[in-house]
Amino acid sequence: MSSVLLAVGLLVAAFVGFNVGGSTTGPAFGPAVGAKAISKPVAALLMTAFFFVGGWTIGRRVVDTLGNDLVTNPAIFTLEASIGVLFFIGLALFVGNMFGVPASTSMTAVGSIAGLGVARDALDWAVLGEIAIWWLVAPIIGFWVSLIIGRYFYARLHALIAMERSDPPLLTVDRSGAIPVLRAAASTNRRELYGVVTVVVIGCLMAFSSGTSNVANAVAPLVGSGQLEMNPGILLACAAVGVGAFTIARRTLDTMGSDITELPLTAAIVVAVVSATLVIFLSAIGIPASFVVIATMSIVGLGWGRATRPVTVPEAVRGDEDVPVSVGGLAADEEHEDDDVPAIGEEDPEDIPSAADLFDPGTTARVVLMQNVVPMLATGGAYLAFRFVPVFGF
């Protein structure tokens, strides 16, 4: 009987990993795909490779953390309980993926484990509280940092690096020698090539960060129960993530790369830098990183900031069109009158897309809604099951 249960547990863990690949590939490589820097298959390949590196190196530490620190009594992770936790994680993530919304795997996993902990009176509320606070603060930071960049620095940054994707391929394969060599196409703009490399590298960094935190979401309960060794568990999770990245992740790549907002390459770099920096910071202090939410709010903040450039802050607050641009903190833009970049308030509104053009309000609302509903489904479902269903009893 235990061998059958273990087989079921491995299948459920693989199902979770499959949905992790579907929900995390979009935030990591959606900006690069949306900017046409790489294709979806290449994004899936990079996601799989760097997720494995992150999971194999730092990820094992997070597996121990989720299996021990979040609950006061790790013994509650019986084989039956572990299967139940993984089931609710996978089910909730699958719902998000079916809606094309990259739900937070960390929030969903922690929520499911918290449901078990509350049902068994073994949840460490202090640890959960610290995690929840950072989950609230980090997306707000990402939104405002991106908004400020979009409003005050994006135009100058874009003019400086001037990276719009061209139609011809950036790279070609030179087969003149014995070994094919990848080279820059003759028509390739060097700045464009450097920009593409930058945004892809940052996506790889985000995939690595995802591996460090999300590999635990798939196998921590089984490893904590003692039914699965650490190394085979990591390999199982990474293989399942790869399958998800090549299949179901196509929807979340569309959502994060083009449905929410139209991202030129410069914007993709900004979103990736802001999101990756916050994710690395959270991982460094031991917080399971919810970079799905951070990346989403960064995209929205950047789009909002870009849309408000034609209006100065005093004009927006007072409704006065005659207020000078140099008031307060806006003077920095006026100092660059000789540049090609117009100052805040002097930019022609017709040259800047509206907020509705930069990000789709309907899609954004759907993303925000599902990113809250999915973890709630996992938490509520786990609590009810472990509290009232006899098969999960002790």
Coordinates of C-alpha atoms in Angstrom, one line a residue:
M1 CA 0.0 0.0 0.0
S2 CA 2.8 2.4 0.9
S3 CA 4.4 1.8 -2.5
V4 CA 1.2 2.7 -4.3
L5 CA 0.9 5.9 -2.2
L6 CA 4.5 6.8 -3.0
A7 CA 3.8 6.3 -6.7
V8 CA 0.7 8.6 -6.4
G9 CA 2.9 11.1 -4.5
L10 CA 5.5 11.2 -7.2
L11 CA 2.8 11.7 -9.9
V12 CA 1.3 14.6 -7.9
A13 CA 4.7 16.1 -7.4
A14 CA 5.4 15.9 -11.1
F15 CA 2.0 17.5 -11.7
V16 CA 3.0 20.4 -9.4
G17 CA 6.3 20.7 -11.2
F18 CA 4.5 20.8 -14.6
N19 CA 2.4 23.7 -13.4
V20 CA 5.3 25.5 -11.9
G21 CA 6.9 25.4 -15.3
G22 CA 3.7 26.8 -16.8
S23 CA 3.4 29.6 -14.3
T24 CA 7.0 30.8 -13.9
T25 CA 8.3 30.7 -17.4
G26 CA 6.1 33.7 -18.4
P27 CA 7.4 36.1 -15.7
A28 CA 11.0 35.1 -16.4
F29 CA 11.0 35.2 -20.2
G30 CA 7.7 36.9 -21.1
P31 CA 9.4 40.3 -21.5
A32 CA 12.1 38.7 -23.8
V33 CA 9.5 36.8 -25.9
G34 CA 7.2 39.9 -26.0
A35 CA 10.1 42.0 -27.3
K36 CA 10.8 39.2 -29.9
A37 CA 14.3 38.7 -28.5
I38 CA 13.9 34.9 -28.3
S39 CA 11.2 32.4 -29.3
K40 CA 9.0 30.4 -27.0
P41 CA 10.9 27.1 -27.5
V42 CA 14.2 28.8 -26.6
A43 CA 12.6 30.4 -23.6
A44 CA 11.4 27.0 -22.4
L45 CA 14.9 25.5 -22.9
L46 CA 16.6 28.3 -21.0
M47 CA 14.0 28.0 -18.3
T48 CA 14.5 24.3 -17.8
A49 CA 18.3 24.6 -17.7
F50 CA 18.6 27.5 -15.3
F51 CA 15.8 26.2 -13.1
F52 CA 17.8 23.0 -12.7
V53 CA 21.0 24.9 -11.7
G54 CA 19.1 27.0 -9.1
G55 CA 17.3 24.0 -7.7
W56 CA 20.4 21.8 -7.5
T57 CA 22.5 24.4 -5.8
I58 CA 20.5 26.7 -3.5
G59 CA 17.1 25.0 -3.9
R60 CA 17.8 22.2 -1.5
R61 CA 18.1 24.7 1.3
V62 CA 14.6 26.0 0.6
V63 CA 13.3 22.4 0.6
D64 CA 14.5 22.1 4.1
T65 CA 13.0 25.4 5.1
L66 CA 9.5 24.7 3.8
G67 CA 9.6 21.2 5.3
N68 CA 10.6 22.3 8.8
D69 CA 10.5 26.0 9.6
L70 CA 6.9 26.8 8.4
V71 CA 5.4 24.2 10.7
T72 CA 6.2 23.6 14.4
N73 CA 5.9 19.9 14.0
P74 CA 7.4 18.4 10.8
A75 CA 5.9 15.0 11.7
I76 CA 2.6 16.2 10.3
F77 CA 4.1 15.6 6.8
T78 CA 3.0 12.0 6.6
L79 CA 2.9 10.4 3.1
E80 CA -0.9 10.9 3.0
A81 CA -0.6 14.6 4.1
S82 CA 2.3 15.2 1.7
I83 CA 0.1 13.9 -1.2
G84 CA -2.7 16.1 -0.1
V85 CA -0.5 19.3 0.1
L86 CA 0.9 18.6 -3.4
F87 CA -2.5 17.9 -4.8
F88 CA -3.9 21.3 -3.7
I89 CA -0.8 23.1 -4.9
G90 CA -1.0 21.5 -8.3
L91 CA -4.8 21.9 -8.6
A92 CA -4.7 25.6 -7.8
L93 CA -1.8 26.3 -10.2
F94 CA -3.5 24.3 -12.9
V95 CA -6.6 26.6 -12.5
G96 CA -4.4 29.7 -13.0
N97 CA -2.6 28.2 -16.0
M98 CA -5.9 27.3 -17.6
F99 CA -6.8 31.0 -17.4
G100 CA -3.4 31.9 -18.9
V101 CA -2.4 33.7 -15.6
P102 CA 1.0 32.9 -14.1
A103 CA -0.1 32.3 -10.5
S104 CA 2.5 32.6 -7.7
T105 CA 3.9 29.1 -6.9
S106 CA 5.4 30.3 -3.7
M107 CA 2.2 31.8 -2.4
T108 CA 0.2 28.7 -3.5
A109 CA 2.7 26.3 -1.9
V110 CA 3.0 28.2 1.4
G111 CA -0.8 28.6 1.4
S112 CA -1.3 24.8 1.1
I113 CA 1.2 24.0 3.8
A114 CA -0.4 26.7 6.0
G115 CA -3.8 25.0 5.5
L116 CA -2.3 21.8 6.8
G117 CA -0.6 23.6 9.7
V118 CA -3.8 25.4 10.8
A119 CA -5.8 22.2 10.6
R120 CA -3.2 20.3 12.7
D121 CA -2.5 23.3 15.0
A122 CA 1.2 23.2 13.9
L123 CA 1.6 26.4 11.9
D124 CA 4.4 28.8 12.9
W125 CA 2.6 32.1 12.6
A126 CA 5.7 34.2 13.1
V127 CA 7.4 32.7 10.1
L128 CA 4.2 33.0 8.0
G129 CA 3.7 36.6 9.0
E130 CA 7.2 37.5 8.0
I131 CA 6.7 35.9 4.6
A132 CA 3.3 37.6 4.1
I133 CA 4.7 41.0 4.9
W134 CA 7.4 40.7 2.2
W135 CA 4.8 39.4 -0.3
L136 CA 2.9 42.7 0.2
V137 CA 5.8 45.0 0.2
A138 CA 7.9 43.6 -2.7
P139 CA 5.2 44.1 -5.4
I140 CA 4.6 47.6 -4.2
I141 CA 8.3 48.4 -4.5
G142 CA 8.4 46.9 -8.0
F143 CA 5.4 48.9 -9.1
W144 CA 6.7 52.3 -7.8
V145 CA 10.3 51.8 -9.0
S146 CA 9.0 50.8 -12.4
L147 CA 6.5 53.7 -12.5
I148 CA 9.3 56.2 -11.6
I149 CA 11.6 54.8 -14.3
G150 CA 8.8 54.9 -16.8
R151 CA 7.9 58.5 -16.0
Y152 CA 11.2 60.2 -15.4
F153 CA 13.9 58.0 -16.9
Y154 CA 12.5 55.7 -19.6
A155 CA 12.4 58.2 -22.5
R156 CA 16.1 59.2 -21.9
L157 CA 17.1 55.6 -21.4
H158 CA 15.4 54.5 -24.6
A159 CA 17.0 57.3 -26.5
L160 CA 20.4 56.4 -25.1
I161 CA 20.3 52.7 -25.9
A162 CA 17.9 53.0 -28.9
M163 CA 17.0 49.3 -29.1
E164 CA 13.9 48.6 -31.2
R165 CA 13.7 45.0 -32.5
S166 CA 14.3 44.8 -36.3
D167 CA 12.7 42.2 -38.5
P168 CA 15.9 40.4 -39.7
P169 CA 17.3 37.8 -37.4
L170 CA 20.0 39.0 -35.0
L171 CA 22.1 35.9 -35.3
T172 CA 23.0 33.6 -38.2
V173 CA 24.7 30.2 -38.3
D174 CA 28.0 30.2 -40.1
R175 CA 28.4 26.7 -41.6
S176 CA 31.5 27.5 -43.7
G177 CA 33.8 25.6 -41.3
A178 CA 33.8 22.1 -39.9
I179 CA 31.8 23.3 -36.8
P180 CA 28.8 25.6 -37.2
V181 CA 29.4 29.0 -35.5
L182 CA 26.8 31.4 -34.3
R183 CA 27.5 35.0 -35.5
A184 CA 25.8 38.3 -35.5
A185 CA 24.0 39.0 -38.8
A186 CA 25.5 41.6 -41.0
S187 CA 22.5 44.0 -40.6
T188 CA 22.5 43.6 -36.8
N189 CA 22.7 46.8 -34.8
R190 CA 25.3 46.2 -32.0
R191 CA 23.2 48.0 -29.4
E192 CA 20.2 45.9 -30.3
L193 CA 22.3 42.7 -30.0
Y194 CA 23.7 43.8 -26.6
G195 CA 20.2 44.6 -25.4
V196 CA 18.9 41.2 -26.5
V197 CA 21.7 39.5 -24.7
T198 CA 21.0 41.6 -21.6
V199 CA 17.3 40.8 -21.4
V200 CA 17.9 37.1 -22.0
V201 CA 20.7 36.9 -19.4
I202 CA 18.3 38.6 -16.9
G203 CA 15.6 36.1 -17.8
C204 CA 18.1 33.3 -17.1
L205 CA 18.9 34.8 -13.8
M206 CA 15.2 34.9 -12.9
A207 CA 14.9 31.3 -14.0
F208 CA 17.8 30.4 -11.7
S209 CA 16.1 32.3 -8.8
S210 CA 12.9 30.4 -9.6
G211 CA 14.7 27.2 -9.2
T212 CA 16.2 28.2 -5.9
S213 CA 12.7 28.7 -4.4
N214 CA 10.2 26.8 -6.5
V215 CA 11.8 23.4 -6.6
A216 CA 10.7 23.1 -2.9
N217 CA 7.1 23.7 -3.9
A218 CA 7.1 20.4 -5.8
V219 CA 9.0 18.1 -3.6
A220 CA 9.4 19.6 -0.1
P221 CA 6.4 17.7 1.5
L222 CA 7.7 14.3 0.1
V223 CA 11.3 15.0 1.1
G224 CA 10.1 16.2 4.5
S225 CA 8.1 13.0 5.0
G226 CA 11.3 11.0 4.4
Q227 CA 9.7 9.1 1.5
L228 CA 11.9 10.8 -1.2
E229 CA 15.6 11.6 -1.2
M230 CA 16.7 15.1 -1.9
N231 CA 18.6 14.6 -5.2
P232 CA 16.0 12.4 -6.9
G233 CA 13.3 14.8 -5.8
I234 CA 15.1 17.8 -7.4
L235 CA 15.6 15.9 -10.6
L236 CA 11.9 14.9 -10.7
A237 CA 10.8 18.5 -10.1
C238 CA 13.2 20.0 -12.8
A239 CA 12.1 17.4 -15.4
A240 CA 8.4 18.2 -14.7
V241 CA 9.1 22.0 -14.9
G242 CA 10.7 21.4 -18.3
V243 CA 7.6 19.7 -19.6
G244 CA 5.5 22.5 -18.3
A245 CA 7.8 25.2 -19.8
F246 CA 7.5 23.6 -23.3
T247 CA 3.8 23.1 -23.2
I248 CA 1.4 25.0 -20.9
A249 CA 3.8 28.0 -20.4
R250 CA 2.9 29.2 -23.9
R251 CA -0.2 30.9 -22.5
T252 CA 1.6 32.7 -19.7
L253 CA 4.3 33.8 -22.1
D254 CA 1.6 35.5 -24.2
T255 CA 0.0 37.0 -21.1
M256 CA 3.3 38.4 -19.6
G257 CA 4.8 39.3 -23.0
S258 CA 2.1 40.9 -25.0
D259 CA -1.5 40.7 -23.5
I260 CA -0.9 43.0 -20.5
T261 CA 1.4 45.5 -22.3
E262 CA 3.3 46.0 -25.5
L263 CA 6.9 45.8 -24.5
P264 CA 9.7 47.2 -26.7
L265 CA 13.1 45.8 -25.8
T266 CA 14.1 48.7 -23.5
A267 CA 10.9 48.2 -21.5
A268 CA 11.6 44.4 -21.3
I269 CA 15.0 45.1 -19.8
V270 CA 13.6 47.5 -17.2
V271 CA 10.9 45.0 -16.1
A272 CA 13.4 42.2 -15.9
V273 CA 16.0 44.2 -14.0
V274 CA 13.5 45.4 -11.4
S275 CA 11.9 42.0 -10.9
A276 CA 15.2 40.0 -10.8
T277 CA 16.7 42.4 -8.3
L278 CA 13.8 42.1 -5.9
V279 CA 13.6 38.3 -6.3
I280 CA 17.3 37.9 -5.6
F281 CA 17.0 40.2 -2.5
L282 CA 14.1 38.1 -1.1
S283 CA 15.9 34.8 -1.8
A284 CA 19.0 36.2 0.0
I285 CA 17.0 36.8 3.2
G286 CA 15.3 33.4 3.0
I287 CA 11.8 34.5 1.8
P288 CA 10.1 32.3 -0.8
A289 CA 10.1 34.7 -3.7
S290 CA 6.8 35.5 -5.4
F291 CA 8.3 37.0 -8.6
V292 CA 5.1 36.3 -10.6
V293 CA 3.4 39.1 -8.7
I294 CA 6.5 41.3 -8.7
A295 CA 6.9 41.0 -12.5
T296 CA 3.2 41.7 -13.1
M297 CA 3.2 44.9 -11.0
S298 CA 6.4 46.0 -12.5
I299 CA 4.9 45.8 -16.0
V300 CA 1.8 47.7 -14.9
G301 CA 3.9 50.3 -13.1
L302 CA 6.2 50.9 -16.1
G303 CA 3.2 51.2 -18.5
W304 CA 1.5 53.7 -16.1
G305 CA 4.6 55.8 -15.7
R306 CA 5.1 56.0 -19.5
A307 CA 1.5 57.0 -20.0
T308 CA 1.7 60.0 -17.6
R309 CA 4.8 61.6 -19.2
P310 CA 2.8 64.3 -21.1
V311 CA 1.4 65.7 -17.8
T312 CA 3.4 67.3 -14.9
V313 CA 2.6 66.4 -11.3
P314 CA 1.2 70.0 -10.6
E315 CA -0.9 69.8 -13.7
A316 CA -2.3 66.5 -12.7
V317 CA -3.0 67.6 -9.1
R318 CA -4.3 71.1 -9.7
G319 CA -5.6 70.8 -13.3
D320 CA -3.5 73.8 -14.2
E321 CA -2.0 73.6 -17.7
D322 CA 0.2 76.7 -17.1
V323 CA 2.3 75.4 -14.2
P324 CA 6.0 75.4 -15.2
V325 CA 7.8 72.1 -15.7
S326 CA 10.6 73.1 -13.4
V327 CA 8.5 72.9 -10.2
G328 CA 10.0 70.8 -7.5
G329 CA 11.6 67.5 -8.5
L330 CA 10.8 67.9 -12.2
A331 CA 13.6 70.4 -12.7
A332 CA 16.0 67.6 -13.6
D333 CA 14.2 67.1 -16.9
E334 CA 14.4 70.8 -17.8
E335 CA 18.2 70.8 -17.5
H336 CA 18.4 68.7 -20.7
E337 CA 16.7 71.0 -23.1
D338 CA 19.3 70.4 -25.7
D339 CA 18.6 66.7 -25.7
D340 CA 16.3 65.0 -28.1
V341 CA 14.2 63.8 -25.2
P342 CA 11.4 66.3 -24.3
A343 CA 10.9 67.3 -20.6
I344 CA 8.0 66.1 -18.5
G345 CA 4.9 67.9 -19.5
E346 CA 6.3 69.0 -22.9
E347 CA 6.0 65.7 -24.6
D348 CA 3.3 65.4 -27.3
P349 CA 0.5 63.1 -25.9
E350 CA 0.1 61.7 -29.4
D351 CA 3.7 60.4 -29.3
I352 CA 3.0 58.3 -26.2
P353 CA 0.5 55.5 -26.0
S354 CA -2.4 55.8 -23.6
A355 CA -2.5 53.7 -20.5
A356 CA -5.1 51.5 -22.2
D357 CA -2.6 51.0 -25.1
L358 CA 0.3 50.2 -22.8
F359 CA -1.5 47.6 -20.7
D360 CA -4.9 46.0 -21.1
P361 CA -7.0 46.8 -18.1
G362 CA -9.2 43.7 -18.5
T363 CA -6.2 41.4 -18.7
T364 CA -4.5 43.2 -15.8
A365 CA -7.6 42.8 -13.6
R366 CA -7.8 39.1 -14.5
V367 CA -4.1 38.6 -13.6
V368 CA -4.5 40.4 -10.2
L369 CA -7.7 38.6 -9.4
M370 CA -6.3 35.1 -10.2
Q371 CA -3.0 35.7 -8.4
N372 CA -5.1 36.2 -5.2
V373 CA -7.7 33.5 -5.9
V374 CA -5.3 30.7 -6.7
P375 CA -3.4 30.8 -3.3
M376 CA -6.7 31.1 -1.5
L377 CA -8.0 28.0 -3.3
A378 CA -4.9 26.1 -2.2
T379 CA -5.1 27.3 1.4
G380 CA -8.9 26.8 1.9
G381 CA -8.9 23.5 0.1
A382 CA -6.0 22.1 2.2
Y383 CA -7.5 23.3 5.5
L384 CA -10.9 21.8 4.8
A385 CA -9.4 18.5 3.6
F386 CA -7.0 18.1 6.5
R387 CA -9.6 19.2 9.0
F388 CA -12.6 17.2 7.9
V389 CA -11.7 14.4 5.4
P390 CA -10.9 11.2 7.3
V391 CA -8.4 9.9 4.8
F392 CA -6.1 12.7 5.7
G393 CA -6.5 12.2 9.5
F394 CA -3.9 11.1 11.9

